[in-house]
Short mmCIF file of the C-alpha atoms (twelve columns), coordinates in Angstrom:
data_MODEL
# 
_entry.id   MODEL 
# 
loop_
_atom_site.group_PDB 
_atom_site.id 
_atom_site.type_symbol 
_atom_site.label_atom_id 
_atom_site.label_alt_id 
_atom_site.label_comp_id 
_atom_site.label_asym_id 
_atom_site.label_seq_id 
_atom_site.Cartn_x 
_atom_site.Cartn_y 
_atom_site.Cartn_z 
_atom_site.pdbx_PDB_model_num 
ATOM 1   C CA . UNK A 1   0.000  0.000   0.000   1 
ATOM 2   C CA . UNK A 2   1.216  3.187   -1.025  1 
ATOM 3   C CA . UNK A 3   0.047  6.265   0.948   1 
ATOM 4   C CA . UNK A 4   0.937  10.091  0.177   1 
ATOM 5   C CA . UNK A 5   -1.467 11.410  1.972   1 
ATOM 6   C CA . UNK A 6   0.183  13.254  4.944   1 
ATOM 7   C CA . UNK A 7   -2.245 12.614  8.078   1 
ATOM 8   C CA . UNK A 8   -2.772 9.131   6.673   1 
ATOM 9   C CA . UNK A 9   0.709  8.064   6.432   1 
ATOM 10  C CA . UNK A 10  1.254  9.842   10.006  1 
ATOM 11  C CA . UNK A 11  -1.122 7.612   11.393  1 
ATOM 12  C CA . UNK A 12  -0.159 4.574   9.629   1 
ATOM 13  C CA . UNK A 13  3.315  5.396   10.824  1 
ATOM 14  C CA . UNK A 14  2.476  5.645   14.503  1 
ATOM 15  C CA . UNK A 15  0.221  2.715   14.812  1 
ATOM 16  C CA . UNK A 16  3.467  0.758   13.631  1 
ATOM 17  C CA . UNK A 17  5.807  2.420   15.892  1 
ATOM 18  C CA . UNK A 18  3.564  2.014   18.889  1 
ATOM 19  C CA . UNK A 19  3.247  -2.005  18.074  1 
ATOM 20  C CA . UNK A 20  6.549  -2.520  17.482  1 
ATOM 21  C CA . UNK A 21  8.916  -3.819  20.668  1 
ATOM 22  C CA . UNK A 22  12.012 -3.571  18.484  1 
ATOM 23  C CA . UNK A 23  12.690 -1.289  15.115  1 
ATOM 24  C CA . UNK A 24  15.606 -0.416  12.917  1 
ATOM 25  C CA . UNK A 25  15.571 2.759   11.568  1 
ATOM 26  C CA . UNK A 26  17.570 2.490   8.177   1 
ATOM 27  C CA . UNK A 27  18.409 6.339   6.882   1 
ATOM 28  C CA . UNK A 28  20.143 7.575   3.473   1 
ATOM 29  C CA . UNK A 29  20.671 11.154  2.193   1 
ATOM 30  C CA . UNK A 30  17.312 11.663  1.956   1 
ATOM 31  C CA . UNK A 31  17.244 12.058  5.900   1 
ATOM 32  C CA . UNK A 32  19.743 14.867  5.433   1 
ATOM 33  C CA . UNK A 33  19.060 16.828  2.406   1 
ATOM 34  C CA . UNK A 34  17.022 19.191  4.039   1 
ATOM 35  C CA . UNK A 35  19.908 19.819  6.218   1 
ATOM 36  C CA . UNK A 36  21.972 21.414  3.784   1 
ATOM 37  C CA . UNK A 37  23.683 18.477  3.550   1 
ATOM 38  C CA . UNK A 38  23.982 17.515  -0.423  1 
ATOM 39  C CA . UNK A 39  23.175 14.002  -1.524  1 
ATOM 40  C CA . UNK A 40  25.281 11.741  -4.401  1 
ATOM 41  C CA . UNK A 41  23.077 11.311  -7.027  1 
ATOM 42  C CA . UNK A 42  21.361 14.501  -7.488  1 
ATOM 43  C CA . UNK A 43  21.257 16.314  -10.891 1 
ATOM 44  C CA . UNK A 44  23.335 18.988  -9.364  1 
ATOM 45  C CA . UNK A 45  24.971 17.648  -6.157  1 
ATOM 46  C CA . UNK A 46  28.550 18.962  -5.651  1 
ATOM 47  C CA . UNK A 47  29.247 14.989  -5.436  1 
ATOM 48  C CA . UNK A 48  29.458 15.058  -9.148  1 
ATOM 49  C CA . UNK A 49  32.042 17.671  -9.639  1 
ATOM 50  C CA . UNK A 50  34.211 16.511  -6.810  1 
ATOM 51  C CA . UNK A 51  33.632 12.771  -6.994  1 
ATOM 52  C CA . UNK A 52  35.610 10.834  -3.703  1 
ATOM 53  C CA . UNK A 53  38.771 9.403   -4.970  1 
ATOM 54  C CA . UNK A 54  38.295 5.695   -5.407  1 
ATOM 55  C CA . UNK A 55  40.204 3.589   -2.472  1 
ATOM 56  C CA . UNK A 56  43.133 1.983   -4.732  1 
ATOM 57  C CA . UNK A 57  44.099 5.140   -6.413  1 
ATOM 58  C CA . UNK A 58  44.126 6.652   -2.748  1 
ATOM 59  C CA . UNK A 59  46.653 3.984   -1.228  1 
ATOM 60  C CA . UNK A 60  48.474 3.946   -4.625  1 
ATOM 61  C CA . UNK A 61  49.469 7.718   -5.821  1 
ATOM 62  C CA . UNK A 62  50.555 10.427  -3.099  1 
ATOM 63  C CA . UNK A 63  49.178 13.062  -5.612  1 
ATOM 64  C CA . UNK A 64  45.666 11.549  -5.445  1 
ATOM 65  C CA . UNK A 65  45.984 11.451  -1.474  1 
ATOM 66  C CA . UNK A 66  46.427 15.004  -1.629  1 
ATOM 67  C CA . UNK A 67  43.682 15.133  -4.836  1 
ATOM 68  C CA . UNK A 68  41.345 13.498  -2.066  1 
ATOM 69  C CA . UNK A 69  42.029 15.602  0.630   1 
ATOM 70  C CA . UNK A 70  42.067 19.071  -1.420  1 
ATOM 71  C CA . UNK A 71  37.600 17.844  -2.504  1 
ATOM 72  C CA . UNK A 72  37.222 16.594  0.962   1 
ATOM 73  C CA . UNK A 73  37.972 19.806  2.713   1 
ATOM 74  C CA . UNK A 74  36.166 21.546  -0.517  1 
ATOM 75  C CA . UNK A 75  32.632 19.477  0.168   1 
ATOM 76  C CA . UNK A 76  33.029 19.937  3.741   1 
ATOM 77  C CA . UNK A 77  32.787 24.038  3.524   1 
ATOM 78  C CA . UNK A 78  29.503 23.334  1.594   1 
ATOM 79  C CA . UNK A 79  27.535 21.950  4.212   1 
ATOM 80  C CA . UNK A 80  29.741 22.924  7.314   1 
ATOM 81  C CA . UNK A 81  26.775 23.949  9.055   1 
ATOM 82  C CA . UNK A 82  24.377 21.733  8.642   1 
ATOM 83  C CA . UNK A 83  22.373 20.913  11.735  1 
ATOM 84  C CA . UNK A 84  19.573 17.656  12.256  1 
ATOM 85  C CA . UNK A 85  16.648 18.122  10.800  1 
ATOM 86  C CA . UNK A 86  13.017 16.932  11.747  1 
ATOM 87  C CA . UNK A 87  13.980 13.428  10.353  1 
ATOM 88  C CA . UNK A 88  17.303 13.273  13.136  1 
ATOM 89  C CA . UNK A 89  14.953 14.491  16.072  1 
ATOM 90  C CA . UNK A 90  12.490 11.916  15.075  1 
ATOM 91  C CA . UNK A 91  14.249 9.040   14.665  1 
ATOM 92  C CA . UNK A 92  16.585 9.913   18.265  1 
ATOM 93  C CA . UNK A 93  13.099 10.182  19.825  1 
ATOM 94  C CA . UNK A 94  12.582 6.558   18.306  1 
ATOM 95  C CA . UNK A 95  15.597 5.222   19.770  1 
ATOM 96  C CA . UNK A 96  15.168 6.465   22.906  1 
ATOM 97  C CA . UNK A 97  11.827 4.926   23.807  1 
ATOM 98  C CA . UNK A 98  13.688 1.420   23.872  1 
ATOM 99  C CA . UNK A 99  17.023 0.544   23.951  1 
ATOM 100 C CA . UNK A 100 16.725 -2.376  21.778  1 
ATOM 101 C CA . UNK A 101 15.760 -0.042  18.786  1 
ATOM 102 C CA . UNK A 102 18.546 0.996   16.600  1 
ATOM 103 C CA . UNK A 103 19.914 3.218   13.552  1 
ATOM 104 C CA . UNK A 104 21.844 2.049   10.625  1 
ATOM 105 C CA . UNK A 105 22.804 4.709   8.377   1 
ATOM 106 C CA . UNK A 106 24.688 5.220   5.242   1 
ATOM 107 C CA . UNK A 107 25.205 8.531   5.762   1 
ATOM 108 C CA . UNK A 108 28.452 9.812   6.856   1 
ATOM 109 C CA . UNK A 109 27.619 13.333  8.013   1 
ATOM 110 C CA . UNK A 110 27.502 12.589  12.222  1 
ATOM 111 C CA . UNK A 111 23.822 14.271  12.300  1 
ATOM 112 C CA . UNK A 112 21.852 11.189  13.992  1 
ATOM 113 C CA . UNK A 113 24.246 11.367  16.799  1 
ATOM 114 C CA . UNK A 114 24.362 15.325  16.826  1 
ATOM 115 C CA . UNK A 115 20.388 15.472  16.912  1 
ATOM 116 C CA . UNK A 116 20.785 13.375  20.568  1 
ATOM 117 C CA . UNK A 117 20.841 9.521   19.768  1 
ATOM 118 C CA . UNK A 118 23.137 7.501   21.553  1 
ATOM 119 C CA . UNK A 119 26.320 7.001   20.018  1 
ATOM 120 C CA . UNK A 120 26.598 3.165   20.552  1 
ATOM 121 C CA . UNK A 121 23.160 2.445   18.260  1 
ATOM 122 C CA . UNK A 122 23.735 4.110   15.268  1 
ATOM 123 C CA . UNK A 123 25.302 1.630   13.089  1 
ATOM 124 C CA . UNK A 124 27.144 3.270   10.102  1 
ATOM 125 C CA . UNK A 125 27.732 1.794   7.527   1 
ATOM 126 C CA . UNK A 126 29.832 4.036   4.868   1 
ATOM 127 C CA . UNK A 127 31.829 5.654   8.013   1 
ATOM 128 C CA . UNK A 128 32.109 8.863   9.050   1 
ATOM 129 C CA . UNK A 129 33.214 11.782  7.425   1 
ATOM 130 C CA . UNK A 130 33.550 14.051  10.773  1 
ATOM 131 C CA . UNK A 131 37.255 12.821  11.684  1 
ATOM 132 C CA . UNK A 132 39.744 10.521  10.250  1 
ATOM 133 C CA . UNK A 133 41.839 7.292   10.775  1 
ATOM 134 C CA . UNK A 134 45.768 5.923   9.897   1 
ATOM 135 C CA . UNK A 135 44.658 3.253   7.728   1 
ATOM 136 C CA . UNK A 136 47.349 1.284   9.097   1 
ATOM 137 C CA . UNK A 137 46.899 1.712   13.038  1 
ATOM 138 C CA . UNK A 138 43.336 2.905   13.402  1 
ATOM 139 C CA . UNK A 139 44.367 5.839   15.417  1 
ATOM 140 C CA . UNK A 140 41.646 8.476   14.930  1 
ATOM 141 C CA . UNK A 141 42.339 12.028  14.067  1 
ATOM 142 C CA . UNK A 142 40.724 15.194  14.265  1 
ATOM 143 C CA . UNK A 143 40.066 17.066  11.309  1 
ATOM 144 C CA . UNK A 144 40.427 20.551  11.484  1 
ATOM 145 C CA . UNK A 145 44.854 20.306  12.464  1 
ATOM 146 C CA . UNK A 146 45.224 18.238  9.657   1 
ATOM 147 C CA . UNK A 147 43.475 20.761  7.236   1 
ATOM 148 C CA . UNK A 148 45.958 23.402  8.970   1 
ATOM 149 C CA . UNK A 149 48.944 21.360  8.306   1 
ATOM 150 C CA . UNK A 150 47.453 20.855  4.651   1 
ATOM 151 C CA . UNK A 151 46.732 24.078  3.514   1 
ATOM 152 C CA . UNK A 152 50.175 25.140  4.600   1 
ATOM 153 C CA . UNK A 153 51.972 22.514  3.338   1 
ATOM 154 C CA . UNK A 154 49.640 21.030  0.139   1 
ATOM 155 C CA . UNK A 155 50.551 17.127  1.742   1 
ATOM 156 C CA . UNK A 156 48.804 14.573  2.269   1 
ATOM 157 C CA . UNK A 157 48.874 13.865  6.292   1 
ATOM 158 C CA . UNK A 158 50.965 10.583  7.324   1 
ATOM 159 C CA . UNK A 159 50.137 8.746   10.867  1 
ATOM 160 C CA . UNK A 160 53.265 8.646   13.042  1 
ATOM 161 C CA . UNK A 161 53.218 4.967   12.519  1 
ATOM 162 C CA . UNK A 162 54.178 6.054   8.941   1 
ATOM 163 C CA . UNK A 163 50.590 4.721   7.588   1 
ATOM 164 C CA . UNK A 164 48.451 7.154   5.329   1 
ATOM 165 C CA . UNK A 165 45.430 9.224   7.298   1 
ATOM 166 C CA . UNK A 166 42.141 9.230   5.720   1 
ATOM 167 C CA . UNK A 167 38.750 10.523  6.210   1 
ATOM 168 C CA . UNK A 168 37.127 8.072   8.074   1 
ATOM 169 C CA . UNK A 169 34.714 7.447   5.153   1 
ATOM 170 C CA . UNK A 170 34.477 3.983   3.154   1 
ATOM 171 C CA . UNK A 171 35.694 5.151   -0.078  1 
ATOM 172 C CA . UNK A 172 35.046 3.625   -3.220  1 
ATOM 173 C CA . UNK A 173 36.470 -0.347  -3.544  1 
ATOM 174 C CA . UNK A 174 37.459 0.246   0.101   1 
ATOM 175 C CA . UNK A 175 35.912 -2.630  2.120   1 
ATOM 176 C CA . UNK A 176 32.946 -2.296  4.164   1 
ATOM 177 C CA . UNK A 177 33.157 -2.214  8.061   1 
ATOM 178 C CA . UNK A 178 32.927 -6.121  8.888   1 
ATOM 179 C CA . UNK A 179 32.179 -5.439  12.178  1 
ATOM 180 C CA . UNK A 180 29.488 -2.372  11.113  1 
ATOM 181 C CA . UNK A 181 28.009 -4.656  8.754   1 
ATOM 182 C CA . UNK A 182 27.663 -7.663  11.209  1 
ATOM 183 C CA . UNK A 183 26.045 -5.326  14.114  1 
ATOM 184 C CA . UNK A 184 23.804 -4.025  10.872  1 
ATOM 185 C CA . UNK A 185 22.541 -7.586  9.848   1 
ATOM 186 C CA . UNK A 186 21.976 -8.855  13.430  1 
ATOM 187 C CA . UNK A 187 19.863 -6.024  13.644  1 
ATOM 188 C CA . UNK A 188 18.164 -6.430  10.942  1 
ATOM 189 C CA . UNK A 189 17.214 -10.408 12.209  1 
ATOM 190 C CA . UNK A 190 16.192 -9.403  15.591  1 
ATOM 191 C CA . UNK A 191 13.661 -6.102  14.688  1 
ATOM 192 C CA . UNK A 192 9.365  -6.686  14.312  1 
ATOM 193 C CA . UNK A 193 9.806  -3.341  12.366  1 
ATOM 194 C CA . UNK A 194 12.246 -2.448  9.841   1 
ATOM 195 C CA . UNK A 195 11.614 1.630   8.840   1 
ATOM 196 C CA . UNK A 196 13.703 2.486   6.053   1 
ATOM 197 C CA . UNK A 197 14.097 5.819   5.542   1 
ATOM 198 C CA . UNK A 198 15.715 8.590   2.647   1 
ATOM 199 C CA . UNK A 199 17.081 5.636   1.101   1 
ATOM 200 C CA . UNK A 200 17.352 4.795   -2.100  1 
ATOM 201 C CA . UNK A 201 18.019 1.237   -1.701  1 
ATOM 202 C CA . UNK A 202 20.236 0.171   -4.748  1 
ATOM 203 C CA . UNK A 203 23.434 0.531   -2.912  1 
ATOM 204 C CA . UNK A 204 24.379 -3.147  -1.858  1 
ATOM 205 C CA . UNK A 205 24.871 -4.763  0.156   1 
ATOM 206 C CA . UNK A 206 23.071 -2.286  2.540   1 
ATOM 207 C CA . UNK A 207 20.393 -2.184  0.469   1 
ATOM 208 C CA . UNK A 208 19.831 -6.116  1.081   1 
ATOM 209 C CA . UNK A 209 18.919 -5.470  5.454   1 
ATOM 210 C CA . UNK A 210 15.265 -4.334  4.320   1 
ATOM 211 C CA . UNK A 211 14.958 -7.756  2.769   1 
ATOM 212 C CA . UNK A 212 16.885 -9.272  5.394   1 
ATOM 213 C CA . UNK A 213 14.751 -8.188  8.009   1 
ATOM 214 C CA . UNK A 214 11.263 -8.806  5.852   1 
ATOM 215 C CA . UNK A 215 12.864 -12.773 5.810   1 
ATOM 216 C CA . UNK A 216 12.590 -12.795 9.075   1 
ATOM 217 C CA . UNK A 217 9.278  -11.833 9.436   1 
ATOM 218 C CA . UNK A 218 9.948  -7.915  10.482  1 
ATOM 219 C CA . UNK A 219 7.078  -5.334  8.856   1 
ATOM 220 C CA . UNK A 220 9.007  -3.346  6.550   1 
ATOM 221 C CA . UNK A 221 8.041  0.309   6.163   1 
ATOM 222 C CA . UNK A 222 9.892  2.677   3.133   1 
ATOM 223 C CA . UNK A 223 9.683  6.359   3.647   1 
ATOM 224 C CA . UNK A 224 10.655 8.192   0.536   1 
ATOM 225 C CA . UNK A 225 10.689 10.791  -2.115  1 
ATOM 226 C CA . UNK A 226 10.654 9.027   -4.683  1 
ATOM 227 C CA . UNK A 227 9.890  5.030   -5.414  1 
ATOM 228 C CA . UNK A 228 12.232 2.243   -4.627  1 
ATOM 229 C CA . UNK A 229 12.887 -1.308  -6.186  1 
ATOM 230 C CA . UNK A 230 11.897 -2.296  -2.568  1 
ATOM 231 C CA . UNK A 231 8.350  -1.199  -2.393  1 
ATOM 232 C CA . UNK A 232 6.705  -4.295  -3.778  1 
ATOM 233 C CA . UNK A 233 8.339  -5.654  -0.747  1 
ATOM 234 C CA . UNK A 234 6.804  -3.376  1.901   1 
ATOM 235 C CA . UNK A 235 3.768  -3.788  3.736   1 
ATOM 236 C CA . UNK A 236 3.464  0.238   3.749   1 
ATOM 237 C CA . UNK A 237 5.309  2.751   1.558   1 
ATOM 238 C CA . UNK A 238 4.792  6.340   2.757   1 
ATOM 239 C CA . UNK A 239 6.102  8.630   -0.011  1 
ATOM 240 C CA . UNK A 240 6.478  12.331  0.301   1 
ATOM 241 C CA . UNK A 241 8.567  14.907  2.175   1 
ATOM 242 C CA . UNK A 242 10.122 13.070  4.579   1 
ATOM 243 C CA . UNK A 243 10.334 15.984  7.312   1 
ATOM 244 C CA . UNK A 244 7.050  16.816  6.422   1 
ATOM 245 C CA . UNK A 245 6.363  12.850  7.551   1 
ATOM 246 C CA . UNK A 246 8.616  12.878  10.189  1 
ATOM 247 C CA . UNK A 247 7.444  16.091  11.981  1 
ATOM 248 C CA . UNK A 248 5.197  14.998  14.662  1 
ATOM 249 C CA . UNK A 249 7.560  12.228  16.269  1 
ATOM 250 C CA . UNK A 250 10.664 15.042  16.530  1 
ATOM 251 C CA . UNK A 251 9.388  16.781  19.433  1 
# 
């Protein structure tokens, strides 16, 4: 069933929420585009004209670590101040009525856990873009001395270890966080209601936990702009604005 009117889906929405006893809350860009915050595959996203620098060329060529960090600093000023939107406050209400519910997110921007939900159950899955690791060592770094040490210098930082330091993003043909992925599909298992939400759902293999969870017997709910190969699969699909859905659970 496919509903676009708003009070309708509102209701639909709640009567789910309130018979669930544990959800997932899956989110994509579409959480965060109202945010400022641009997503990939827009006509006109900034995406396009500074694309990520695929993982092997990054580990490979010291000019395309330096490439990489000249467009990550550049997409960073464009949505620098972004702040949650109705979507984040919604969905951090969510997981705070029950600490079995959860939020896996391919979004890298840090705004579920800005707009107040615990730290330790959003799941992301494409990393985050808010600090950086040694790919060697792990050790995390904080972004804004490296871009001082970059702008002055035009290199690429190196990890004291000697390993290269990257945005703590999953880059193109860099592997997936196993243990991300795991807590993401265990999730997915255990939930009676599987919300996903600003997704897409063609990027794999996170666009396989809505199925995952409908296998094992979750409802699944899609909440998007625009259709998804998913929908056939959903016992609701709730398609319009999603802050304008969202709005009554954020306060």
């Amino acid at each position: 069933m496919v509903l676009s009117g708003l009070s309708d889906a509102q209701a639909a929405l709640a009567e789910a929420i309130g018979a669930a006893s544990r959800i997932v809350a899956f989110t994509g860009a579409g959480v965060s585009t109202e945010c400022g915050v641009p997503d990939f595959r827009s006509k006109d996203s900034p995406w396009r004209r500074l694309p990520p620098i695929p993982y092997d060329l990054f580990v490979a060529d010291e000019l395309m670590r330096e490439e990489a960090w000249r467009r990550k600093f550049a997409l960073d000023d464009i949505y620098a101040r972004a702040s949650p939107g109705r979507g984040h406050y919604a969905l951090a209400n969510l997981a705070a009525l029950n600490e079995e519910n959860s939020i896996v997110t391919q979004n890298i921007d840090n705004l579920h856990q800005t707009s107040g939900a615990p730290p330790d159950r959003v799941i992301e899955l494409h990393g985050n873009g808010t600090y950086a690791r040694c790919l060697a060592c792990g050790l995390r770094y904080e972004l804004a001395p490296i871009r001082l040490e970059f702008e002055a210098s035009g290199r690429a930082p190196l990890c004291g270890c000697g390993g290269y330091v990257k945005s703590a993003t999953i880059s193109f043909g860099q592997p997936m966080p196993q243990e991300a992925l795991a807590r993401a599909c265990e999730a997915a298992v255990a939930c009676d209601l599987f919300l996903a939400i600003g997704s897409s759902l063609v990027v794999y293999p996170a666009a396989a936990l809505p199925t995952l969870a409908r296998e094992h017997d979750a409802r699944l709910i899609i909440v998007n702009g625009e259709e998804t190969p998913l929908d056939y699969e959903a016992e609701l699909v709730l398609r319009g604005d999603i802050g304008d859905i969202l709005q009554p659970f954020a306060s």
